[in-house]
């Protein structure tokens, strides 16, 4: 049996309905913003539960633009977590600011108890990441940010559909970024992203800024850039949004089956604490495992395509050298980097494949 990590060929095996919509798009020639993009933005705003969606070319652009819209500029500091994808820090740097990393907690999310100590007079924003599609502790983060009058930009890139007490990730911060990269819960046929906000002024700025700052083809009011989503991708996203709750629910089922099956291996495997409060969408299903590298090789030899997200935290990357961090600065995150392993748990993994994965993890540890 093969337990495959890629699944896009399965997800997009039947796409006649999307091609029908694309034919309609092509017949109108609306290839720059326009009604297909607007339709998606309205639908996504209703889904997340926010007033405005401004779609962008990528999730990275969504974060850069969200930071700029919150006033982040050169010389500022932005607090984020050290165990995330590079783009979180890359976006902060691209907005002109310096990333200030803090450790993660046992849930593999930004350790909200450490945020307050990292705030300085230069702190312009906090960027919690809903890493792996698991919600960060937004209640504590929003309380700190509101009290200290600091903007929050959620990196909700991997977290379409994740919720805290029924409120969707991407609806807490002042402006928040989503990615529609092919391996995200809401995925398109290439790159795409979006910013969500309830702030009218932020939305007005972002609509201008992502489109050269143009009010019409003869006038600009701010120097902007071109970070428009491609209407082709908006068409795909509009359709995939119809299926995202279902695929998230299958991921959740798979994660629960894996959790239950791994429970009796607790001397070898550590699961993140789960709670009813945080509804995760498991863009990645990550566990902590003893002898991780050996387990990874063994599972791969059994055609179980596991991965590691990621073996080297951001503060220890070459790019971070000028920031002056060193090994030992973020012990939890560094320990996790040596132990984490991502198991295939996506929406095309079935119960037999889960059972096969569990059987081989058991065999690896218990023989
Ligand atoms: C946490 C996180 N932030 C940002 C990004 C960047 O998104 P994109 O690849 O669409 O630029 C990603 C995904 O790639 C991500 O996982």
Coordinates of N, CA, C and O in Angstrom, one line a residue, residues 83-184:
X83 N 8.9 28.9 14.8 CA 8.6 27.7 14.0 C 7.4 28.0 13.0 O 6.3 27.7 13.3
X84 N 7.8 28.5 11.9 CA 6.8 28.8 10.9 C 7.5 28.7 9.5 O 8.6 28.4 9.5
X85 N 6.7 28.8 8.5 CA 7.3 28.8 7.1 C 8.0 30.2 6.9 O 7.6 31.2 7.5
X86 N 9.0 30.1 6.1 CA 9.9 31.3 5.9 C 9.2 32.6 5.6 O 9.6 33.7 5.9
X87 N 8.1 32.4 4.9 CA 7.4 33.6 4.3 C 6.9 34.5 5.4 O 6.7 35.7 5.2
X88 N 6.6 34.0 6.6 CA 6.1 34.8 7.7 C 7.2 35.9 8.0 O 6.9 37.1 8.1
X89 N 8.4 35.4 8.2 CA 9.5 36.4 8.5 C 9.9 37.2 7.2 O 10.2 38.4 7.3
X90 N 9.9 36.5 6.1 CA 10.2 37.2 4.8 C 9.3 38.4 4.6 O 9.7 39.4 4.1
X91 N 8.0 38.2 4.9 CA 7.0 39.3 4.7 C 7.3 40.4 5.6 O 7.3 41.6 5.2
X92 N 7.7 40.1 6.9 CA 8.1 41.2 7.8 C 9.3 42.0 7.3 O 9.3 43.2 7.3
X93 N 10.3 41.3 6.8 CA 11.5 42.0 6.3 C 11.1 42.8 5.0 O 11.5 43.9 4.9
X94 N 10.3 42.2 4.2 CA 9.9 42.9 2.9 C 9.1 44.1 3.3 O 9.1 45.1 2.5
X95 N 8.4 44.2 4.4 CA 7.7 45.4 4.8 C 8.6 46.4 5.4 O 8.2 47.5 5.8
X96 N 9.9 46.0 5.6 CA 10.9 47.0 6.0 C 11.2 46.8 7.5 O 12.1 47.5 8.0
X97 N 10.5 45.9 8.2 CA 10.7 45.7 9.6 C 11.7 44.6 10.0 O 12.1 43.8 9.1
X98 N 12.0 44.5 11.3 CA 12.8 43.4 11.8 C 12.0 42.4 12.5 O 11.2 42.7 13.4
X99 N 12.1 41.1 12.1 CA 11.3 40.1 12.9 C 12.0 39.8 14.3 O 13.2 39.8 14.4
X100 N 11.1 39.8 15.3 CA 11.5 39.4 16.6 C 10.9 38.1 16.9 O 9.6 38.0 17.1
X101 N 11.7 37.1 17.0 CA 11.1 35.7 17.2 C 10.9 35.4 18.7 O 11.6 35.9 19.5
X102 N 9.9 34.6 18.9 CA 9.7 34.0 20.2 C 9.4 32.5 20.1 O 9.2 32.0 19.0
X103 N 9.5 31.8 21.2 CA 9.4 30.4 21.2 C 7.9 30.0 20.9 O 7.0 30.8 21.0
X104 N 7.8 28.7 20.7 CA 6.4 28.1 20.5 C 6.1 27.3 21.8 O 6.9 27.1 22.6
X105 N 4.8 26.9 21.9 CA 4.4 26.2 23.0 C 4.2 24.7 22.7 O 4.5 24.3 21.5
X106 N 3.6 23.9 23.6 CA 3.4 22.5 23.3 C 2.5 22.2 22.2 O 2.5 21.2 21.6
X107 N 1.6 23.2 21.9 CA 0.6 23.0 20.8 C 1.3 23.4 19.5 O 0.7 23.4 18.4
X108 N 2.6 23.8 19.5 CA 3.4 24.1 18.4 C 3.0 25.5 17.8 O 3.2 25.8 16.6
X109 N 2.3 26.3 18.7 CA 1.9 27.6 18.3 C 2.7 28.7 19.1 O 3.3 28.3 20.1
X110 N 2.7 29.9 18.6 CA 3.4 31.0 19.3 C 3.0 30.9 20.8 O 1.9 30.8 21.2
X111 N 4.1 31.0 21.6 CA 3.9 30.9 23.1 C 3.4 32.3 23.6 O 4.2 33.2 23.7
X112 N 2.1 32.4 23.8 CA 1.5 33.7 24.1 C 2.0 34.3 25.4 O 1.9 35.5 25.6
X113 N 2.5 33.4 26.3 CA 3.0 33.9 27.6 C 4.3 34.6 27.4 O 4.8 35.3 28.3
X114 N 4.9 34.5 26.3 CA 6.3 35.2 26.1 C 6.2 36.4 25.2 O 7.2 37.1 25.0
X115 N 5.0 36.8 24.8 CA 4.9 37.9 23.9 C 5.2 39.2 24.6 O 5.9 40.1 24.1
X116 N 4.6 39.4 25.7 CA 4.7 40.7 26.4 C 6.2 41.1 26.7 O 6.5 42.2 26.5
X117 N 7.0 40.1 27.0 CA 8.4 40.4 27.3 C 9.2 40.8 26.0 O 10.2 41.4 26.1
X118 N 8.6 40.5 24.9 CA 9.3 40.8 23.6 C 8.9 42.2 23.1 O 9.5 42.7 22.1
X119 N 7.9 42.8 23.7 CA 7.4 44.1 23.2 C 8.4 45.2 23.6 O 8.9 45.2 24.8
X120 N 8.8 46.0 22.6 CA 9.7 47.2 22.9 C 8.9 48.4 22.4 O 7.9 48.3 21.8
X121 N 9.6 49.6 22.5 CA 9.0 50.8 21.9 C 8.9 50.7 20.4 O 8.2 51.5 19.8
X122 N 9.7 49.8 19.8 CA 9.7 49.7 18.3 C 8.7 48.7 17.8 O 8.5 48.5 16.6
X123 N 8.0 48.0 18.7 CA 7.1 46.9 18.3 C 5.9 47.6 17.5 O 5.1 48.3 18.1
X124 N 5.7 47.2 16.3 CA 4.6 47.8 15.5 C 3.5 46.8 15.3 O 2.4 47.1 14.9
X125 N 3.8 45.5 15.4 CA 2.8 44.5 15.1 C 3.2 43.1 15.7 O 4.4 42.9 16.0
X126 N 2.2 42.3 15.9 CA 2.4 40.9 16.3 C 1.8 40.1 15.2 O 0.7 40.3 14.7
X127 N 2.6 39.1 14.8 CA 2.1 38.2 13.7 C 2.0 36.7 14.3 O 2.9 36.0 14.2
X128 N 0.8 36.4 14.9 CA 0.7 35.0 15.3 C 0.4 34.2 14.0 O -0.2 34.7 13.1
X129 N 0.9 33.0 14.0 CA 0.7 32.1 12.8 C -0.2 30.9 13.3 O 0.0 30.3 14.3
X130 N -1.2 30.6 12.5 CA -2.0 29.4 12.8 C -1.3 28.2 12.2 O -1.8 27.7 11.2
X131 N -0.2 27.9 12.8 CA 0.7 27.0 12.1 C 0.1 25.6 12.0 O -0.5 25.1 12.9
X132 N 0.3 25.0 10.9 CA -0.3 23.6 10.5 C -1.8 23.7 10.4 O -2.4 22.6 10.4
X133 N -2.4 24.9 10.4 CA -3.9 24.9 10.4 C -4.5 24.8 11.8 O -5.6 24.4 11.9
X134 N -3.6 25.0 12.8 CA -4.1 24.9 14.2 C -4.1 26.3 14.8 O -3.2 27.0 14.6
X135 N -5.3 26.7 15.3 CA -5.4 28.1 15.8 C -4.4 28.5 16.9 O -4.1 27.7 17.8
X136 N -3.8 29.6 16.8 CA -2.9 30.2 17.8 C -3.9 30.7 19.0 O -5.1 30.8 18.8
X137 N -3.3 31.1 20.1 CA -4.1 31.5 21.2 C -4.5 33.0 21.1 O -3.9 33.9 21.7
X138 N -5.5 33.2 20.2 CA -5.8 34.6 19.8 C -6.4 35.4 21.0 O -6.3 36.6 21.0
X139 N -7.1 34.7 21.9 CA -7.7 35.4 23.0 C -6.7 36.2 23.8 O -6.8 37.4 24.0
X140 N -5.6 35.5 24.2 CA -4.5 36.1 24.9 C -3.8 37.2 24.1 O -3.5 38.3 24.5
X141 N -3.6 36.8 22.8 CA -2.8 37.7 21.9 C -3.6 39.0 21.7 O -3.0 40.1 21.8
X142 N -4.9 38.9 21.5 CA -5.7 40.1 21.3 C -5.8 41.0 22.5 O -5.8 42.2 22.4
X143 N -5.8 40.3 23.7 CA -5.9 41.1 24.9 C -4.6 41.9 25.1 O -4.7 43.1 25.4
X144 N -3.5 41.2 24.9 CA -2.2 42.0 25.0 C -2.1 43.1 23.9 O -1.8 44.2 24.3
X145 N -2.4 42.8 22.7 CA -2.3 43.7 21.6 C -3.2 44.9 21.8 O -2.8 46.1 21.6
X146 N -4.4 44.7 22.3 CA -5.4 45.8 22.5 C -4.9 46.7 23.7 O -4.9 47.9 23.6
X147 N -4.4 46.0 24.7 CA -4.0 46.8 25.9 C -2.7 47.6 25.5 O -2.6 48.7 25.9
X148 N -1.8 47.0 24.7 CA -0.6 47.7 24.4 C -0.7 48.5 23.1 O 0.3 49.1 22.6
X149 N -1.9 48.5 22.5 CA -2.2 49.3 21.3 C -1.2 48.9 20.1 O -0.5 49.7 19.5
X150 N -1.1 47.6 19.9 CA -0.2 47.1 18.8 C -1.1 46.3 17.9 O -2.0 45.6 18.3
X151 N -0.9 46.5 16.6 CA -1.7 45.8 15.6 C -1.4 44.3 15.5 O -0.3 43.9 15.8
X152 N -2.4 43.5 15.3 CA -2.2 42.1 15.0 C -2.5 41.7 13.6 O -3.5 42.2 13.0
X153 N -1.6 41.0 13.0 CA -1.8 40.5 11.6 C -1.7 39.0 11.7 O -0.6 38.5 12.0
X154 N -2.8 38.4 11.6 CA -2.8 36.9 11.7 C -2.1 36.3 10.4 O -2.6 36.7 9.3
X155 N -1.2 35.4 10.6 CA -0.7 34.6 9.4 C -1.7 33.4 9.4 O -1.4 32.4 10.1
X156 N -2.7 33.6 8.7 CA -3.7 32.5 8.6 C -3.5 31.7 7.3 O -4.5 31.0 6.8
X157 N -2.3 31.8 6.7 CA -2.1 31.2 5.4 C -2.5 29.7 5.4 O -3.1 29.3 4.4
X158 N -2.2 28.9 6.4 CA -2.6 27.5 6.3 C -3.9 27.1 6.9 O -4.2 26.0 7.2
X159 N -4.8 28.1 7.2 CA -5.8 27.9 8.2 C -7.2 28.3 7.7 O -8.1 28.6 8.6
X160 N -7.5 28.2 6.4 CA -8.9 28.4 6.0 C -9.8 27.4 6.7 O -9.7 26.2 6.5
X161 N -10.8 27.9 7.4 CA -11.8 27.0 8.1 C -11.5 26.7 9.5 O -12.3 26.2 10.3
X162 N -10.2 27.1 10.0 CA -9.9 26.8 11.4 C -10.7 27.8 12.3 O -11.0 29.0 11.8
X163 N -11.0 27.4 13.5 CA -11.9 28.3 14.3 C -11.5 28.3 15.8 O -10.9 27.3 16.3
X164 N -11.8 29.4 16.5 CA -11.6 29.4 18.0 C -13.0 29.7 18.5 O -13.6 30.8 18.2
X165 N -13.6 28.7 19.3 CA -14.9 28.9 19.8 C -15.9 29.4 18.7 O -16.7 30.3 19.0
X166 N -15.8 28.8 17.6 CA -16.7 29.1 16.5 C -16.4 30.3 15.7 O -17.1 30.7 14.7
X167 N -15.4 31.1 16.0 CA -15.0 32.3 15.3 C -13.8 31.9 14.4 O -12.8 31.3 14.9
X168 N -13.9 32.3 13.1 CA -12.9 31.8 12.2 C -11.5 32.5 12.3 O -11.5 33.7 12.5
X169 N -10.5 31.7 12.2 CA -9.1 32.3 12.1 C -9.1 33.3 10.9 O -9.7 33.0 9.9
X170 N -8.4 34.4 11.1 CA -8.4 35.4 10.0 C -9.5 36.4 10.2 O -9.7 37.3 9.4
X171 N -10.2 36.4 11.4 CA -11.2 37.4 11.7 C -10.9 38.1 13.0 O -11.7 38.9 13.5
X172 N -9.7 37.9 13.6 CA -9.3 38.5 14.8 C -8.5 39.7 14.7 O -8.7 40.7 15.3
X173 N -7.5 39.6 13.8 CA -6.5 40.7 13.7 C -7.0 41.9 12.9 O -8.1 41.8 12.4
X174 N -6.2 42.9 12.8 CA -6.6 44.1 12.1 C -6.6 43.8 10.6 O -7.5 44.3 9.9
X175 N -5.6 43.1 10.1 CA -5.6 42.7 8.7 C -4.8 41.3 8.7 O -3.8 41.2 9.3
X176 N -5.4 40.4 8.0 CA -4.8 39.0 8.1 C -4.6 38.4 6.7 O -5.4 38.6 5.8
X177 N -3.6 37.5 6.7 CA -3.2 37.0 5.4 C -3.6 35.5 5.2 O -3.4 34.7 6.1
X178 N -4.1 35.1 4.0 CA -4.3 33.7 3.7 C -3.6 33.4 2.4 O -3.4 34.3 1.5
X179 N -3.2 32.1 2.3 CA -2.5 31.6 1.1 C -3.5 30.6 0.4 O -4.1 29.8 1.1
X180 N -3.5 30.7 -0.9 CA -4.2 29.7 -1.7 C -3.2 28.8 -2.5 O -3.6 28.2 -3.6
X181 N -2.0 28.7 -2.0 CA -1.0 27.8 -2.6 C -1.6 26.4 -2.7 O -2.5 26.0 -1.9
X182 N -1.2 25.6 -3.7 CA -1.8 24.3 -3.9 C -1.8 23.3 -2.7 O -2.7 22.4 -2.7
X183 N -1.0 23.5 -1.7 CA -1.0 22.6 -0.6 C -1.7 23.2 0.6 O -1.6 22.8 1.8
X184 N -2.5 24.2 0.4 CA -3.3 24.8 1.5 C -4.7 24.3 1.4 O -5.2 23.8 0.4

